[in-house]
Coordinates of C-alpha atoms and ligand atoms in Angstrom, one line a residue:
X275 CA 21.8 23.4 -13.3
X276 CA 24.3 22.6 -15.7
X277 CA 24.3 23.6 -19.4
X278 CA 24.2 20.1 -20.4
X279 CA 21.1 19.3 -18.1
X280 CA 19.5 22.6 -19.5
X281 CA 19.9 21.4 -22.9
X282 CA 18.5 17.8 -22.2
X283 CA 15.5 19.4 -20.6
X284 CA 15.0 21.8 -23.4
X285 CA 15.1 18.7 -25.6
X286 CA 12.6 16.9 -23.3
X287 CA 10.4 19.8 -23.5
X288 CA 10.5 20.1 -27.3
X289 CA 9.6 16.5 -27.4
X290 CA 6.6 16.9 -25.0
X291 CA 5.5 19.7 -27.0
X292 CA 5.4 17.7 -30.1
X293 CA 3.5 14.6 -28.4
X294 CA 1.1 17.0 -26.5
X295 CA 1.2 17.6 -22.5
X296 CA 3.0 15.5 -20.4
X297 CA 0.6 13.6 -18.5
X298 CA 1.0 11.6 -15.3
X299 CA -0.3 8.5 -17.1
X300 CA 3.1 8.3 -18.9
X301 CA 5.3 9.0 -15.8
X302 CA 7.5 5.9 -15.3
X303 CA 7.1 6.0 -11.6
X304 CA 3.4 5.1 -12.1
X305 CA 4.4 1.8 -14.1
X306 CA 7.0 1.1 -11.3
X307 CA 4.5 1.7 -8.6
X308 CA 2.0 -0.7 -10.2
X309 CA 4.8 -3.5 -10.4
X310 CA 6.1 -2.7 -6.7
X311 CA 2.5 -3.3 -5.2
X312 CA 1.6 -6.1 -7.4
X313 CA 4.7 -7.8 -6.3
X314 CA 4.1 -7.0 -2.5
X315 CA 0.1 -7.8 -2.8
X316 CA 1.0 -11.5 -4.4
X317 CA 4.0 -11.9 -2.2
X318 CA 1.8 -11.3 1.0
X319 CA -1.1 -13.2 0.0
X320 CA 1.2 -16.2 -0.9
X321 CA 3.3 -16.1 2.4
X322 CA 0.2 -15.9 4.7
X323 CA -1.6 -19.0 2.9
X324 CA 1.6 -21.0 3.3
X325 CA 2.1 -19.8 6.9
X326 CA -1.6 -20.6 7.7
X327 CA -1.4 -23.9 6.1
X328 CA 1.9 -25.2 7.6
X329 CA 2.0 -23.5 11.1
X330 CA -1.8 -22.4 11.7
X331 CA -3.0 -18.8 11.9
X332 CA -1.2 -17.8 15.0
X333 CA 2.1 -18.6 13.5
X334 CA 0.9 -16.7 10.4
X335 CA 0.4 -13.3 12.5
X336 CA 4.0 -12.8 11.9
X337 CA 3.5 -12.6 8.2
X338 CA 1.5 -9.7 8.5
X339 CA 3.3 -8.2 11.5
X340 CA 6.9 -8.9 10.7
X341 CA 7.3 -10.0 6.9
X342 CA 5.1 -7.3 5.6
X343 CA 6.9 -4.0 6.9
X344 CA 10.2 -6.1 6.0
X345 CA 9.6 -6.6 2.5
X346 CA 8.2 -3.1 2.1
X347 CA 11.4 -1.8 3.6
X348 CA 13.3 -4.1 1.0
X349 CA 11.3 -2.7 -1.9
X350 CA 12.0 0.8 -0.6
X351 CA 15.5 0.2 -0.6
X352 CA 15.4 -1.2 -4.2
X353 CA 13.3 1.4 -5.5
X354 CA 14.4 4.7 -3.8
X355 CA 10.6 5.4 -2.9
X356 CA 8.9 5.0 0.5
X357 CA 6.7 1.8 0.4
X358 CA 4.2 1.4 3.2
X359 CA 0.7 0.2 4.0
X360 CA -2.1 2.1 5.4
X361 CA -5.8 1.7 6.5
X362 CA -8.5 4.0 7.8
X363 CA -9.1 1.2 10.5
X364 CA -5.7 0.2 11.1
X365 CA -4.5 -2.5 13.4
X366 CA -1.1 -1.0 14.2
X367 CA -1.2 2.7 14.8
X368 CA 2.2 2.9 13.3
X369 CA 0.0 2.4 10.1
X370 CA -2.1 5.2 10.6
X371 CA -2.9 7.1 7.5
X372 CA -1.3 10.6 6.9
X373 CA -4.1 13.4 6.1
X374 CA -3.7 12.8 2.3
X375 CA -3.8 9.3 2.5
X376 CA -6.9 9.2 4.5
X377 CA -8.6 11.5 1.7
X378 CA -7.7 9.0 -0.9
X379 CA -8.7 6.1 1.2
X380 CA -12.3 7.6 1.5
X381 CA -12.2 8.2 -2.2
X382 CA -11.3 4.6 -2.8
X383 CA -14.5 3.6 -0.5
X384 CA -16.8 5.8 -2.4
X385 CA -15.4 4.7 -5.9
X386 CA -16.1 1.0 -4.8
X387 CA -19.7 1.9 -3.7
X388 CA -20.2 3.5 -7.3
X389 CA -19.5 -0.2 -8.5
X390 CA -15.9 0.3 -9.5
X391 CA -14.0 -3.0 -8.9
X392 CA -11.2 -2.9 -6.2
X393 CA -8.7 -4.0 -8.8
X394 CA -9.0 -0.8 -10.5
X395 CA -8.7 1.5 -7.5
X396 CA -5.5 3.4 -7.5
X397 CA -4.4 6.8 -7.3
X398 CA -1.3 8.9 -8.8
X399 CA -0.3 12.4 -8.7
X400 CA 2.8 14.4 -9.5
X401 CA 3.3 17.3 -7.3
X402 CA 4.6 20.9 -8.3
X403 CA 8.1 19.8 -7.1
X404 CA 8.2 16.8 -9.3
X405 CA 7.8 14.3 -6.3
X406 CA 4.9 11.8 -6.9
X407 CA 2.9 9.6 -4.9
X408 CA 0.8 6.5 -5.5
X409 CA -1.8 4.6 -3.8
X410 CA -3.5 1.1 -4.6
X411 CA -6.5 -0.3 -2.5
X412 CA -6.0 -3.7 -1.1
X413 CA -9.1 -5.9 -1.0
X414 CA -10.1 -8.1 1.7
X415 CA -9.9 -11.7 0.3
X416 CA -11.0 -14.8 2.1
X417 CA -7.6 -15.5 3.9
X418 CA -7.7 -11.9 5.3
X419 CA -10.5 -12.8 7.4
X420 CA -8.8 -15.2 9.5
X421 CA -7.4 -12.2 11.2
X422 CA -9.6 -9.3 10.1
X423 CA -12.9 -10.6 10.0
X424 CA -15.6 -10.7 12.6
X425 CA -15.4 -14.5 13.5
X426 CA -11.8 -14.9 14.9
X427 CA -10.7 -18.0 16.5
X428 CA -10.1 -17.5 20.1
X429 CA -6.2 -18.3 20.1
X430 CA -6.1 -15.6 17.4
X431 CA -7.9 -13.0 19.1
X432 CA -5.9 -13.5 22.3
X433 CA -2.4 -12.9 20.4
X434 CA -4.0 -9.8 18.7
X435 CA -5.4 -8.4 22.1
X436 CA -1.9 -8.7 23.5
X437 CA 0.1 -7.0 20.6
X438 CA -2.7 -4.4 19.6
X439 CA -4.7 -3.0 22.2
X440 CA -6.0 -0.4 20.0
X441 CA -6.8 -2.8 17.1
X442 CA -9.5 -1.3 14.7
X443 CA -8.9 -4.0 11.9
X444 CA -11.5 -6.5 12.7
X445 CA -15.2 -6.9 11.5
X446 CA -14.2 -6.7 7.9
X447 CA -16.1 -8.2 5.1
X448 CA -15.2 -10.1 2.0
X449 CA -14.7 -7.4 -0.8
X450 CA -14.1 -4.4 1.5
X451 CA -11.2 -2.2 1.0
X452 CA -8.7 -3.5 4.0
X453 CA -6.4 -0.5 3.2
X454 CA -3.9 0.5 0.7
X455 CA -0.3 0.2 -0.3
X456 CA 1.3 3.6 -0.5
X457 CA 4.4 4.8 -2.5
X458 CA 6.1 8.0 -2.0
X459 CA 8.5 9.1 -4.8
X460 CA 11.0 11.8 -4.1
X461 CA 11.6 14.5 -7.0
X462 CA 14.2 13.3 -9.3
X463 CA 17.7 14.5 -8.5
X464 CA 19.1 17.1 -10.8
X465 CA 22.8 16.8 -11.7
Ligands
HEC714 C1 -2.7 -14.4 10.4 C2 -3.2 -13.1 10.7 C3 -3.4 -12.2 9.6 C4 -3.9 -12.4 8.2 C5 -4.4 -13.8 7.8 C6 -3.9 -11.2 7.6 N1 -3.5 -10.2 8.3 FE1 -3.1 -8.2 8.1 N2 -2.4 -7.8 9.6 C7 -2.1 -8.6 10.7 C8 -1.6 -8.0 11.7 C9 -0.8 -8.6 13.0 C10 -1.1 -6.7 11.4 C11 -0.5 -5.7 12.1 C12 0.8 -5.4 11.3 C13 1.8 -4.4 12.0 O1 1.9 -4.5 13.3 O2 2.3 -3.5 11.3 C14 -1.7 -6.5 10.1 C15 -1.9 -5.5 9.3 C16 -2.4 -5.2 8.0 C17 -2.2 -3.9 7.3 C18 -1.8 -2.7 7.6 C19 -2.7 -1.8 8.2 C20 -2.9 -2.1 9.7 O3 -4.2 -2.3 9.8 O4 -2.2 -1.8 10.6 C21 -3.0 -4.3 6.1 C22 -3.2 -3.3 4.9 C23 -3.3 -5.6 6.1 N3 -2.9 -6.4 7.2 C24 -3.9 -6.5 5.0 C25 -4.3 -7.6 5.1 C26 -4.7 -8.5 3.9 C27 -5.3 -7.7 2.6 C28 -4.9 -9.7 4.3 C29 -5.4 -10.8 3.3 C30 -4.6 -11.0 2.4 C31 -4.4 -9.8 5.8 N4 -3.9 -8.6 6.1 C32 -4.4 -11.0 6.3 C33 -2.4 -10.0 10.8 C34 -3.2 -10.6 9.6

């Protein structure tokens, strides 16, 4: 570590000592995670609604299938963090949760049962190596039921059966947690 960097860190440590303990709640990555997931969530909702109204539900499958990972990859490039979607009952096995994500998803379900609203379900933690991770629950809204509900149109079911033989993401009800956005932040680079 350079002397300059060490002096900077000492300065930061002094400021933190004055202002109390550094809390994860003050981490700028938490705020950025919130804006990334807010953007991704509203963008997907809007794109899905538009695709369904212009091309019908089968055409809209591409929004969740191709556009969602594409926008997530774009946000990853812009932020330097890994942005993805996951779920306990996933449609695409590529979105299967890692062990830590499964724990948080189960915790979200439990928190929802104890009457917390889905909107407030988020998780942020900073690891000992200063990397950080964030998750935000995704609620099942009315438009989601077209492809994730129990009463799928036959033509939707046919396309899903073809592409996703191991689909577990059906039978959701309004208000249930469909899954979560997940963001992995690398440790800040030291100069
Ligand atoms: C037109 C059909 C369609 C609609 C409507 C739809 N989805 Fe999906 N969804 C899919 C498909 C197809 C996939 C699989 C994507 C892939 O291959 O990565 C998927 C995957 C997902 C995933 C990733 C985890 C998994 O199951 O693989 C989440 C999370 C998700 N959808 C949430 C939603 C939410 C929330 C809504 C409503 C706002 C919604 N979807 C509406 C078709 C749809």
